[in-house]
Coordinates of C-alpha atoms and ligand atoms in Angstrom, one line a residue:
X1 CA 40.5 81.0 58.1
X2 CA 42.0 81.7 54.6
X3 CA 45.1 80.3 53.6
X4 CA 48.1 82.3 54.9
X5 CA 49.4 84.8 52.3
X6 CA 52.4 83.2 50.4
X7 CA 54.8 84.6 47.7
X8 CA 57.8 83.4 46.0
X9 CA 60.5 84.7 43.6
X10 CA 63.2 83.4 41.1
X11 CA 65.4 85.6 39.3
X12 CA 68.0 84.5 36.7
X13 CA 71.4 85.8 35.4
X14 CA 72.0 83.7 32.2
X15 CA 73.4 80.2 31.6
X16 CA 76.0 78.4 29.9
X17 CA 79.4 77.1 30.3
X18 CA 80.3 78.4 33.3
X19 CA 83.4 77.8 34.9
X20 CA 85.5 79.8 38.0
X21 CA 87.6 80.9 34.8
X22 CA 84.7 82.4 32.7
X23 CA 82.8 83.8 34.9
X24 CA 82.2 87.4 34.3
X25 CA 83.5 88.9 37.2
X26 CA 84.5 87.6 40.5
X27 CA 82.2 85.2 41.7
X28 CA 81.3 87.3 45.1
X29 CA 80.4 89.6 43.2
X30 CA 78.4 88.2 40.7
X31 CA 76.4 86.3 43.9
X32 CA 76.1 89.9 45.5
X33 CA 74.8 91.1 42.7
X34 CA 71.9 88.4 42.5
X35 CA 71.3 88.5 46.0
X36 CA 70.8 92.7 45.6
X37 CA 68.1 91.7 42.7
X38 CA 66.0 89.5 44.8
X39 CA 66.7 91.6 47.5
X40 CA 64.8 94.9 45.5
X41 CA 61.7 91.8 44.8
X42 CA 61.2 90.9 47.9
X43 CA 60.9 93.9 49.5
X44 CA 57.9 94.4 47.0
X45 CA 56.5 91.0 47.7
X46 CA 56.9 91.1 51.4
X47 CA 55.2 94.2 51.6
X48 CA 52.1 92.7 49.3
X49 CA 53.4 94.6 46.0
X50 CA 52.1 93.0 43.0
X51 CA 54.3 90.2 40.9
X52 CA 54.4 92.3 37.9
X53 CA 55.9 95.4 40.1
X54 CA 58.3 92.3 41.9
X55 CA 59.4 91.3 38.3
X56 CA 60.4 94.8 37.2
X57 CA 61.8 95.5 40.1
X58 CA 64.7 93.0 40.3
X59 CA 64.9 92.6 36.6
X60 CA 66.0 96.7 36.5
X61 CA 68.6 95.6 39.5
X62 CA 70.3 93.2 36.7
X63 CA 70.4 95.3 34.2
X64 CA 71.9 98.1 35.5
X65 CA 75.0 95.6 37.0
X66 CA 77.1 95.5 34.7
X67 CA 78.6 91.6 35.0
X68 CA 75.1 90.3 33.4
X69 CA 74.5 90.1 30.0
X70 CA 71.4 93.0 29.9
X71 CA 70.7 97.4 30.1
X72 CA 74.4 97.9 30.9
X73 CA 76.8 95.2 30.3
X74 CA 75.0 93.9 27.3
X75 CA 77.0 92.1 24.1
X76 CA 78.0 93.7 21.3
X77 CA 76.5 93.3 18.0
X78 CA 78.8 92.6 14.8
X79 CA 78.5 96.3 14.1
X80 CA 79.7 97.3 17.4
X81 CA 76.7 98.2 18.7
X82 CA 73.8 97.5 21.8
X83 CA 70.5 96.1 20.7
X84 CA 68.4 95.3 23.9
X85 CA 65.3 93.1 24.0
X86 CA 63.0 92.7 26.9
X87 CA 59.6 91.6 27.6
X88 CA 57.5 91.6 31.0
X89 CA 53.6 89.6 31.1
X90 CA 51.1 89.4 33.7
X91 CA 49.6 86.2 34.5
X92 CA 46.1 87.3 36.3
X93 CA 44.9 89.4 32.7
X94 CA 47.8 87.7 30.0
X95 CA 48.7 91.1 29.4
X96 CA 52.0 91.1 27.9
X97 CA 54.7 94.0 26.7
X98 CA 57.6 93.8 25.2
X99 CA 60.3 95.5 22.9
X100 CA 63.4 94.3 20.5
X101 CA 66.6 95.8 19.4
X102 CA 66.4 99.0 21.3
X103 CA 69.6 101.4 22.3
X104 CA 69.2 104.0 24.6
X105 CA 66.4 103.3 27.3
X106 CA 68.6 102.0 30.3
X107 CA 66.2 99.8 31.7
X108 CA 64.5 97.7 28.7
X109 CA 62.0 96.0 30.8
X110 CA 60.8 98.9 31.9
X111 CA 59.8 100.1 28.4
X112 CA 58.3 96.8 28.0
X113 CA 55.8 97.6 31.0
X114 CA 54.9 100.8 29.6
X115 CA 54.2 99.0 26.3
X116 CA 52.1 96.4 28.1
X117 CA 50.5 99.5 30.4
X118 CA 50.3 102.3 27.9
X119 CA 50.0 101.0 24.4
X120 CA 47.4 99.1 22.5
X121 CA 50.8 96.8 21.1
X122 CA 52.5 93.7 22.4
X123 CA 56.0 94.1 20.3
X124 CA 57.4 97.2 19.5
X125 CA 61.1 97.0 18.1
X126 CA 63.7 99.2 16.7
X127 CA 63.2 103.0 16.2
X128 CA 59.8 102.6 16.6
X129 CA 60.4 101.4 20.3
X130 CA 63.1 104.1 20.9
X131 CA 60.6 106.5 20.4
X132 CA 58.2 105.5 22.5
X133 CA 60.3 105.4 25.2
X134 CA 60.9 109.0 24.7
X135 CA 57.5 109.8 24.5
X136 CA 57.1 107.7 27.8
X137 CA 59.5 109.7 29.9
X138 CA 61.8 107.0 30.2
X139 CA 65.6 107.4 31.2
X140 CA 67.3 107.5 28.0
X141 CA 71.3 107.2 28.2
X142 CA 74.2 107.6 25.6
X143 CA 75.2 104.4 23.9
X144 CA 78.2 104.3 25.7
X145 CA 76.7 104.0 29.2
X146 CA 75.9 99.9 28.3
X147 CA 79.5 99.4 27.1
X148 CA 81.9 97.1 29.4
X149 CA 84.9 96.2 28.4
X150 CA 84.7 92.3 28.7
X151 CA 81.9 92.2 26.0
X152 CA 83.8 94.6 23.8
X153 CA 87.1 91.7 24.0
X154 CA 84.3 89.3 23.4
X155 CA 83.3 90.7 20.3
X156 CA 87.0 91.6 19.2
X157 CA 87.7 87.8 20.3
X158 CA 84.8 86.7 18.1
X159 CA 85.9 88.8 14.6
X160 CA 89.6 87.4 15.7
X161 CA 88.3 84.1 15.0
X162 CA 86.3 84.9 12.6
X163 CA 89.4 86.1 10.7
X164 CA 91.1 82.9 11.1
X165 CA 88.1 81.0 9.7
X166 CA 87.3 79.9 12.7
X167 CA 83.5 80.0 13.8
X168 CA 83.4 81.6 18.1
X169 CA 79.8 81.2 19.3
X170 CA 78.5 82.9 22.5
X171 CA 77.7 79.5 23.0
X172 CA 81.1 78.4 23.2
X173 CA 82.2 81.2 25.8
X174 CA 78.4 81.6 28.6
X175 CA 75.1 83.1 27.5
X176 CA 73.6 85.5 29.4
X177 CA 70.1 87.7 29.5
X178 CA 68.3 87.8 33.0
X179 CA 64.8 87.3 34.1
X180 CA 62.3 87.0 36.6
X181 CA 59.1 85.1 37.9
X182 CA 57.4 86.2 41.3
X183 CA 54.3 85.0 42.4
X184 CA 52.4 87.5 45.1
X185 CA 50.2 87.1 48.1
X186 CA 47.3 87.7 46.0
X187 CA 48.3 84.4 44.4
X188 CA 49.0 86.0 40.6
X189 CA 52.0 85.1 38.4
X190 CA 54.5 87.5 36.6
X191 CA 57.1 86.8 34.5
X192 CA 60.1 89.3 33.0
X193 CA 62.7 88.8 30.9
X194 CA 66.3 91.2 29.3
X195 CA 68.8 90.9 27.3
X196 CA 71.3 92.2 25.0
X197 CA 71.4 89.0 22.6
X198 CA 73.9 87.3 21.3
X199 CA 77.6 88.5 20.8
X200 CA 78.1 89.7 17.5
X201 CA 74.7 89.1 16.2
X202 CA 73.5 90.2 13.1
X203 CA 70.9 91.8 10.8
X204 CA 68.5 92.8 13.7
X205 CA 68.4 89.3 15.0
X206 CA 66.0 89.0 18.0
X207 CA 66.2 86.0 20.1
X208 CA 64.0 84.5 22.5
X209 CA 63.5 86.6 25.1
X210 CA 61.3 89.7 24.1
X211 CA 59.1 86.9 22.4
X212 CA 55.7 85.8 24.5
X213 CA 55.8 82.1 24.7
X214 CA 59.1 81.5 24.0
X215 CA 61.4 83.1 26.5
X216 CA 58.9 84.9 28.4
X217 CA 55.4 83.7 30.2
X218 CA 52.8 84.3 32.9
X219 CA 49.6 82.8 33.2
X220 CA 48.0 82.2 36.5
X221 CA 46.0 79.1 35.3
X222 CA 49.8 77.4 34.7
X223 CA 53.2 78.8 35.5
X224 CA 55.5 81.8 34.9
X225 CA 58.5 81.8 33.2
X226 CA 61.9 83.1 32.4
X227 CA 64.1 81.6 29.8
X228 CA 68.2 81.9 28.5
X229 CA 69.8 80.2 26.5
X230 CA 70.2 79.4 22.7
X231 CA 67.4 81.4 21.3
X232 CA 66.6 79.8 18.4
X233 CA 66.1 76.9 19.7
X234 CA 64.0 78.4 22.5
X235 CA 61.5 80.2 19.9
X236 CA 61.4 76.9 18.0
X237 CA 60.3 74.8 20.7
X238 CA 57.9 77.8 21.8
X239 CA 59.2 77.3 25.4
X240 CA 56.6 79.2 27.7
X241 CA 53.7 78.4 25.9
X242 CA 54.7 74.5 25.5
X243 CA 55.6 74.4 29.4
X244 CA 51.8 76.4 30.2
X245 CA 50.2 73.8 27.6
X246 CA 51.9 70.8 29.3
X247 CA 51.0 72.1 33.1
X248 CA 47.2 72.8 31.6
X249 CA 46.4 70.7 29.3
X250 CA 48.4 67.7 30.4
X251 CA 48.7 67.8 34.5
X252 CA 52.6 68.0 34.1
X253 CA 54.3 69.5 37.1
X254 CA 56.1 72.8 36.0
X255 CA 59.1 71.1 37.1
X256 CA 58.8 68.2 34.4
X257 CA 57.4 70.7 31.9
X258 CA 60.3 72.4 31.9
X259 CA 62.4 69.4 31.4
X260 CA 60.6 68.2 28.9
X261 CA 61.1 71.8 27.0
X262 CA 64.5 71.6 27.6
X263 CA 64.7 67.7 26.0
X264 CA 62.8 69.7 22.9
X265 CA 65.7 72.3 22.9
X266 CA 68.4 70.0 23.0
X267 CA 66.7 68.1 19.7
X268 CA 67.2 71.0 18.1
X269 CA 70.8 71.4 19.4
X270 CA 70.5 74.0 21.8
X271 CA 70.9 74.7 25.0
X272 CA 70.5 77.1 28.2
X273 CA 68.1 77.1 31.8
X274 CA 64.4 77.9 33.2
X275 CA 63.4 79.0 35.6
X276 CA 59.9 79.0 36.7
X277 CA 56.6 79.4 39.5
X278 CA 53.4 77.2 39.0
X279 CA 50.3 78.5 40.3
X280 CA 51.3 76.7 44.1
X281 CA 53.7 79.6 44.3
X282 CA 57.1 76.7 44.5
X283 CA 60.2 78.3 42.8
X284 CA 62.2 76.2 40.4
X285 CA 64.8 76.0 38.5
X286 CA 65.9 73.8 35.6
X287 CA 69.2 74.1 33.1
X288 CA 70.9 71.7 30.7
X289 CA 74.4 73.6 31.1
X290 CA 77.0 73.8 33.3
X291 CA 75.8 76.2 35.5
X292 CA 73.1 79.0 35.7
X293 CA 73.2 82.3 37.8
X294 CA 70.3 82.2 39.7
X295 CA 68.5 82.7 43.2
X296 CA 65.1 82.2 44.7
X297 CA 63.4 83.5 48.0
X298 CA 59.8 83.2 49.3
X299 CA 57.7 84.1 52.0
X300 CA 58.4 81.3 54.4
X301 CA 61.9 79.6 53.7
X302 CA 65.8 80.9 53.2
X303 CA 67.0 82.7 50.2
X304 CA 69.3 81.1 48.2
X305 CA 72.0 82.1 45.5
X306 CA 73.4 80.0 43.3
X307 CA 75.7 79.4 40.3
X308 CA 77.1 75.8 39.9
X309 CA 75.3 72.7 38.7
X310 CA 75.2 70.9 42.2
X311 CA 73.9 73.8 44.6
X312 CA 70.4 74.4 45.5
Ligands
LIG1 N1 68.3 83.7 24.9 C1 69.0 84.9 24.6 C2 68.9 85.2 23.2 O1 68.9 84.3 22.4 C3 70.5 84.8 25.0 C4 70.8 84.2 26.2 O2 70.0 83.8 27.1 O3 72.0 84.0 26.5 O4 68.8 86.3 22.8

């Protein structure tokens, strides 16, 4: 008899310093809104939809709620503006899609599967990318549709200090993007990541997340996975592919290949979560802040949402 079908899911909502005072909304609603995202991925899995399709899925759920940090509710930039990055990869072919800095497609990572599906290109960014999602047919909206007020204060908060001559990181306050890995009954890896950045980032800065092997990664021979955090750090410690290499190459669990990336991050002073699938289909989860948003379901077992360092 062949082994029973199996799949398993993690999504993420950002990391950072989370506290019941700084959390974006109230916290019921910031768990209903996890549980409705891996809620729209498991209906996929359970019904044997693919990971890639389970990915997209409840990574278009987060970015249309507006308390996480991606689509609508994104940051601002210094200039006042929303510059959205996403990225989506397949682990069974390593096709990968992605896009940076774009401002009117409301779901990003859905223009990063029709860059992996429908263009010869990994990256596309900018103009370039808004374009394309135009000539894709996808949903475009009015710049206003992704404003929120608390990420507006943010950014007023930010120049406020600024002003003083005080320096505000996001780091300071939470970070936020959102992701996903799922892996299906077939046994293949996805991996999906979103987010609008950085509050009051600059000259078309792009962080982690739209970049293949750093925030985002799916290969079936290793692990999938979804990063947040302190971007540059992320990109310099090339956290996907260094956690792949280390499960490969080195017979590291994912779960102590993503430790070790984190270790890597914090030498460069950064900081933020992972989450992750290995090719065994087990969920995990690993941050070096004080909390993550996050939640994880498979086939056989309970779901689980969670925020705080000590749960789950
Ligand atoms: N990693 C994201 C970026 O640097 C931000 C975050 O996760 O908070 O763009």
């Amino acid at each position: 008899m062949p082994p029973a079908p199996d799949w398993s899911l993690v999504i993420h909502g950002g990391s950072g310093q989370l506290t019941p005072e700084t959390l974006p909304g109230p916290e019921a609603e910031c768990r209903a809104g996890l549980a409705a995202a891996l809620a729209a991925g498991k209906a996929i899995l359970a019904d044997g939809g693919s990971a890639v399709d389970a990915v997209v899925a409840a990574v278009s759920v987060l970015e249309d709620h507006p308390l996480f940090n991606a689509g609508r509710g994104a940051v601002f930039t210094a200039e006042g503006r929303t510059e959205l990055d996403a990225a989506v990869m397949d682990g069974a072919t390593r096709q990968a899609g992605a896009v940076a800095g774009v401002t009117r497609t409301r779901n990003p990572v859905q223009l990063a599967r029709a860059v992996m599906d429908n263009s010869p290109h990994v990256l596309l960014a900018r103009d370039g990318a808004d374009v394309f999602a135009i000539e894709q047919g996808l949903e475009q909206v009015e710049p206003g549709w992704f404003r929120v007020e608390l990420r507006w204060q943010a950014l007023q908060a930010m120049k406020a200090a600024a002003a003083r001559g005080e320096a505000l990181f996001d780091a300071d306050l939470k970070y936020g993007t959102v992701g996903a890995v799922a892996r299906d009954a077939r046994g293949h890896l996805a991996a999906a990541t979103s987010t609008g950045g950085l509050t009051g980032k600059r000259w078309g800065r792009i962080g982690d997340s739209p970049l293949i092997g750093a925030g985002t990664l799916a290969d079936d021979r290793s692990v999938a996975v979804s990063c947040t955090g302190t971007g540059e750090a992320f990109i310099r410690a090339g956290v996907g592919h260094e956690m792949g290499a280390l499960v490969r190459l080195s017979g590291l669990t994912p779960a102590q290949a993503a430790d070790r990336a984190l270790a890597d991050v914090a030498s460069f002073g950064g900081s933020g979560g992972i989450i992750f699938i290995g090719t065994d289909g087990k969920p995990g989860w690993a941050f070096s802040t004080p909390g993550m948003f996050r939640a994880r379901a498979a086939a056989c077992g309970d779901d689980q949402v969670a925020i705080w360092g000590g749960e789950g």
